[in-house]
Every structure is written in structure tokens, then in C-alpha cells.
Amino acid sequence: MKTFTRTLIFISCLLMLTAYFLPLWHIGLEAPQYPEGLEMKIWLNGLTGNIDQINGLNHYIGMKFISVDDFKEFKILPYVFGALTFVGLLAAVLKSRRLLIVWFAGLCLFAIVGFGDFYMWEYNYGHKLNPHAAIKVEGMNYQPPLFGYKQLLNFTAGSLPDTGGLLVGLGGVLVAIAIFYPPRRSSNHTK
Amino acid sequence: MKILNYKLILPAAAFLAGSALTGCKPGQGGANTDADAAKKVYVAPGKYDEVYTFMSGGFSGQVAAYGIPSGRLLKVIPVFSQNPENGWGYSEETKPMLNTSHGFVAWDDSHHPELSKTNGEDDGRWLFINGNNTPRIARINLSTFKTDEILELPNIGGNHASPFCTENTEYVVGNTRFSEPLDNAAGDVPIDSYKKNFKGAVSFVKVDKESGAMKLAFQLIVPPFNYDLAHAGKGPSHDWMFFTCYNTEQAHTLLEVNASQRDKDFVMAINWKKAEELIAQGKGTKTPAKYAHNVYNEKTHSATSVMENETQTLDVTKFPGLVYYMPCPKSPHGVDVSPDGESIVASGKLAAVIPVFSYKKMLDAIDKKQYDGTIDGALPVLKYEAVLRGEVKKPGLGPLHTEFDDKGFAYTTMFVSSEVVKWKVDNLEIIDRSPAFYSPGHLSIPGGDSKKPYGKYVIVMDKITKDRYLPTGPELCQAAQLFDISGNKMKLLLDFPTIGEPHYAQSIPAEKIVKNQVKFFKLAENTNPYAVKSEKETKVVRNGKRVDVYMTAMRSHLAPDNIEGIKVGDEVYIHVTNLEQDWDVPHGFAIKGANNAELLIMPGETTTLKWNPYQQGIVPFYCTDFCSALHQEMQGYFRVSPAGSNVPIKFSIGVNPVTQ
Ligand SMILES: [Cu+2]
């Protein structure tokens, strides 16, 4: 394993670690009465932002209250992600291309499961609207956006990666480069 | 007789002055209006004003906040008067704020807003205001625009020279307009024994640096003059406080004549640092006095009222070096100190000049003992010529108040000739004059009484507005006028009606206040004993004839919304907690036929309405603040049963599956 590859792995690991102190995802809401916007930030281990206000508004359409306690994910995510990052480090230290591939596969799986889980939560929030709610949403369902923007009544909801998410994503790209970048051309760079 | 003639001349002179200056009839005034005025006061929709102006509500007892340059009313802040709009002084939590040694006094006459200062500059933390009638000083918190504290002052009648503050808000003062026997003297004396039995009292109220908490530190017992206004020194004159005195004749009847006899009254200069030292050395005399101290707590959302029973006094005649008098022409009203702290400008209401005293010369005169006699055989009167820096000649008729800009100019209101006069502080020359409509009292330049005036605008407050606006019967509003003072000539930009009497105002750049705004109270920090943090905790509890309803409000329902088991003759306390945690979502609460008021409950706050159901029946209650699309649905019922009936307490809210 070339120094270049190992450097990439180390940088990638550093980027991954930002997930512990930067928010990963960001959901923003904007409406005429809220020009300053309401937001919810998703972290590796919890939620922050205007959750009370968002809950207050969601009750009009009968959406379940969002509560951090309902997400068991936040209890295990920091460990799973930590373990994954550790595999990455190990790959660099042991100069193991095998481990590197395991790590990459793990990261891909993590992303797929993560987004799948996120989608299911959103689906459940948007499709189990209380039939007694004051405002009936057309078709009684509303799928919040997984990525990008969507309009609901007076609100525009936007769902985008936050700083931590972007850095972790960048880390993932570096891992991909480490694996797929032709080694002989990388030797030109290193020497 | 001479006086009488003089007064007869005034209306005629005023008319002549007005017409000569404007070149047109009163009411057609507009000569000095800037052609660009509309543009200069236009604040586009969604944009903020540049300056906050806090105006006293005068006889309304409140304070109003306006945006400048638009002149938009932003908020009426309830202070000394009950305010049914939001339950101030009606709710159980705020009633103690209006407690005094005379009982519950739910009105007052508020005159002089004073912004707290740090290093002689407005810091935007608190606003103080006097209650003139039942002597009080209130402190408004400018992060919430709520009155946080009201301190009554003993031994004072007509708390007019109040609440002016020292350079770092070490103290705010309050001083007697009506001298009277001290409170503990009981005062059953013939009124014509005025000179013997009546006293003035200057109160120094200590302000805590961090919390703003007020405490009556000491009172100086001074001769029984009428003390009108005050300003603290700054910079070199930091240690001094200046008060105007009228009625140095010590008359007690028909003051219009009897207090206008002397050619010169006084500016009283007090060395407050020295007074503070004397108090620290234990020279103060403990004197019985009864006065209320009311404090509003932002965490319990409720006020407490404590009755104090003692004050410390210093008889100034016994402590040389504490007080000096500077002669000042004819019934002085305003006294103002220039930004550099060197010039002290006083205005005689009936004088034909504006005397400008020099702080340096005052110290010199004290040093050289250049006295012109004494008062009460102990208090030196300094020689007029020795302390005078010069006089502003022929300023107009009835000079009242002066403020300063950032370019070395002073602006003085002329009450009788209805104008504002601009003059240069260093050479005392008049530069410009502009008519004001009509009878201007105070004026306000942002930072105009501080070390760092912001300049740009002067706001002039007028007592008379007849023919300026659409008429409203015999009672017409009072008004404020905004002048652009950025150029050499003053230009009238705008005039706008105000609440009550805009007696004085202080203005401050908006940025100093906006950054500290509280948007809602944190529900988690609400420690009101009757607060409930969720609908699950709502309940109704009977204890004898007392019933406590623990209620919550949120968009768009009150919980519980059906309450039974209330009986005629009960005392029902409805404690409403607003569960919202969002800016600008108050809820209201009102009961049909309630004898006091409604409530307005801020997000995260708990407020209590006391209700005495007096007849059986179903009584609706509802939210009065249009809070959401379903605001009209925000309602409920009390069932009131006859006294002695055995309907049990029962409360409910329909099954609400959409709340947690
Ligand atoms: Cu409401």
C-alpha cells in the first residue's frame, strides 16, 4: 500500500470523526410567518433545532410528535460509526487492502441503511397522520423530502446534508479514490 | 404688577414671533419642512427603524416605544397604570407591582425616561422612569420591555427631578417638587409654617451593576424649595449632580405669583461622591419611613412587594462641602450638562437669557469662597459672575430644555415662542431656529444627554396640537416632531401623535437594544408555583372556597376546556401557562363578565386571573389574542352551580390524539 493511499485513508478518518461534533443533516422549513425559518439538525446522537415549534405546527396536520427518545438509532449510531472508522484506521496501519475494501463496503452499507431508515421514519410520520387532525392533508399522506425541497401547505421543507454530513461524504469519496485510483499513477505523485 | 404685565405680553409676543419666523399663519406651518422629508422618514415594509425612542406616557402612567424616523408606535409598556390589554396590575402575579405605602395605586404621572449608562453612554440595558404623583422609580428591562422593579420613595412629594442617573448608573435620583414635612414627622402642622416644618429630600437610589436591582441608599435633606429637574455631571464633573430649584421664595400659596418674585433662583450642585463617603463613614441618620419595594421575577413570572421601614438621611446643612447653589435667572426648569461635562446649561422659564455655567469656574469659586451669602446660614450661594461661562442672549421666550449633538451644538426648546433654537456650545451664538407646533417641552437627541450624542435627529415633544391633525372633539392628542439636524439648518421631517403626554423621551440607536431581545420565556425555567409544563399536569383543585385551575394554552386550545363544580361565592384562581416556545405566540384569556381584566400570556409564562363567580350558569372563556387559524375554536366553559350545591369538581378536555 502506497503512502498516498495511506494518507488518503488518514484524512478520510479525520473527516469521518467530524461527525461527532458537527451536524450531519439539516431539515429547514420556511413559510410567510417564518421568514427566518425553522430548522432541525440531525446529529450522530440526536436532534437539535426548533423541534418544539415544528411539533407545534405538525399537530395541525396530525403528524406524530418528534421526540429524540423515540429514535433508538441515536444510542447505537455513535458506536457503529466509531467501529467503522476504526476499521479504516486499521486498514492504514496494517496496510491491508482487504480491510480497506471491507471498510468501504461497510460505509456503503451504513449509508444505504441510514438513508433507508431515515426514509422509513419520514414515511411513518407522513403516512400515519391522525384522522382527527384539524387540517386534512390531501390523500392523508405527505412524504417529507429525503433530499431536496418539497412544498406542504404554507411551508417549503428542505432536506440537505449539513457540514458534518458533507465532510463525512467527502471522506467516503476519498476512500473510493484510495481503492479505485490506479496505483501506478499514484506512484508518480508520491515520488 | 410688573409680573402681570409681562405675562400679558407673552401670548402676543408668541404670536408675533411665530408669524415672523414662519412667514405664514400658525397651522399652515411647513416653511422648515424638508422637501425630501417623506423619503427621509420612510421605512420600507419589513425594514426596521434606525432608532428607538422611549417616551413617557405622562398622565397615562406608562412608557411608549416608537421607531424613528418612521414615528411608528412599537409598544406601550405598562409601568404605573393598570393595563387591561394584557392584565398588568390585574393579574395576581403583577398586582404587587402597584403596591405602595398608600395601598394599591394603579395610576401615576410618568415623566422622565432615563436610559442606563455605562461610561456616560447609553448602554441599552434598562430604562428608568419616575412616578411623579406617588413617588416611585421604575426600572424597565429592555430585553423584555417589561417593568421589572418599582421602588417607592419616602419623604418626597411630586417626584419630578427624577430618575436621572450618574455616569455609570451608580445611582438614579428622585427629588421633591412639593416640599413637605418628612414622613415620620406626621406633619399635622399649619401650612403657613412652611419655612419651619417643610423639607426637601434628594433620594439616591443605588443600582446594582449586574442585575439593575435598586435600593434606596440615602436621602439628603435639603431646603424646602421646589426641585424641578436634574442631570448628573460626566467626565470631569463625574462626582456632581445638578438640580434646578424654583420657589426659592419658599412660598406655599399662589406660587404663580409668589414663586416668581425673585430675579434669580438656583441650580443646586451636590457632590454625590462626598455624600456617598459620608454614608460609608456612618454619618447617616437612620430615619423611620415606610415605602414599598416591588420586584418582578422573570423565572416565577410574578412580583413580590416588600414594605421597607427605614431610610438613611443626611442633613446637608451639617456637612460643609456637600451642596452649593449657583444663582440662575428666573424660575429655572431644565438643567443639562454638555457631552464634555464642562458646561451646565440651565433655563429660566421666565428668563430672557440662557445661562451657561462652567464646571471649572464652579470649582474655582468654591476654592476661593466667592460666595454671595448662604442659605439656612450654612449652604453657600456662589457668585453668579464667578460661575458663569456666559449667557445665550435673546434665545426666544420660555427656554425649557437643552440637548446636545455630536458636532458641538446645543438645541433648546422655547415653550412660549414655540420654537427650537440651535446654538453653538463654545461661543454661545445662535445658529438657527425653527418653529415647533406648539409649546414644546422636552426634546430628545439620541444620546443627547450622554457623552456620545448620535446626532442626526432631534425629537421635540409638543403640549398643544390643535389644528395639526384631524380634530377629535375637545380632547386632542399631544405630539412629537422629528427634525433632521444633520445639516446646518434644522428641517422638520415628521410629526406624529403620541399616547398621554410625551413629557420627555430618550432615544437610542436600535442596534444597542435589538441584540438583547428575549423572544420567549423558556418553559423549562418557569418556576411559577402554579405553572404546569404539559397538558397532562393540568388540574382543578378545591380548597374550601378557593379553587385553583391549573390551565395550559397552546395553539389552538385551552386545557381543560370544560370545568364543573364551581360554586357561586367561590374564589377561583385560573393559572394559565402558555406552552408555546415560539416568538410572537402569546395567548389571551378572558371570562365572560369577569370584573377585572383579561390576560395576555407570553410563550412560556404563567399568569393568574382571579374570578369571583357570582351567579349560577354556564360561563364561557376563550383566548383573546388571534393566535392561529383555529383561534376562534380556542374556548371552553365553566359550569357554576349554586352556593352549597354538591356538584363535584370535574374537568376535562375532549380526547385529543394529536397532542403528546
Ligand atoms: Cu390563542
PDB file of C-alpha atoms in Angstrom, chain A residues 34 52-53 57 59-60 62 65 67 130 132-134, chain B residues 520 555-556 581-583 628-630 657-660:
ATOM      1  CA  TYR A  34     -41.348  32.220   9.427  1.00  0.00           C
ATOM      2  CA  ASP A  52     -40.885  22.240  19.805  1.00  0.00           C
ATOM      3  CA  GLN A  53     -42.031  24.744  17.221  1.00  0.00           C
ATOM      4  CA  LEU A  57     -47.070  23.140  13.733  1.00  0.00           C
ATOM      5  CA  HIS A  59     -50.072  18.843  15.133  1.00  0.00           C
ATOM      6  CA  TYR A  60     -52.349  20.748  12.789  1.00  0.00           C
ATOM      7  CA  GLY A  62     -51.869  15.270  12.807  1.00  0.00           C
ATOM      8  CA  PHE A  65     -44.648  14.413  17.814  1.00  0.00           C
ATOM      9  CA  SER A  67     -39.068  13.130  20.111  1.00  0.00           C
ATOM     10  CA  ASN A 130     -54.106  11.463  12.710  1.00  0.00           C
ATOM     11  CA  HIS A 132     -58.883  13.763  13.689  1.00  0.00           C
ATOM     12  CA  ALA A 133     -56.377  16.469  12.956  1.00  0.00           C
ATOM     13  CA  ALA A 134     -57.709  19.933  12.188  1.00  0.00           C
TER      14      ALA A 134
ATOM     15  CA  PHE B 520     -39.965  33.750  24.519  1.00  0.00           C
ATOM     16  CA  ARG B 555     -52.440  26.588  19.517  1.00  0.00           C
ATOM     17  CA  SER B 556     -55.365  26.104  19.432  1.00  0.00           C
ATOM     18  CA  GLN B 581     -41.980  28.087  22.729  1.00  0.00           C
ATOM     19  CA  ASP B 582     -42.035  30.337  19.747  1.00  0.00           C
ATOM     20  CA  TRP B 583     -41.632  34.073  19.150  1.00  0.00           C
ATOM     21  CA  SER B 628     -53.765  30.771  14.885  1.00  0.00           C
ATOM     22  CA  ALA B 629     -56.207  29.739  12.179  1.00  0.00           C
ATOM     23  CA  LEU B 630     -58.201  27.931  14.871  1.00  0.00           C
ATOM     24  CA  PRO B 657     -54.962  12.301  19.985  1.00  0.00           C
ATOM     25  CA  VAL B 658     -52.844  14.869  18.215  1.00  0.00           C
ATOM     26  CA  THR B 659     -51.055  16.201  21.250  1.00  0.00           C
ATOM     27  CA  GLN B 660     -48.474  14.416  23.245  1.00  0.00           C
TER      28      GLN B 660
END
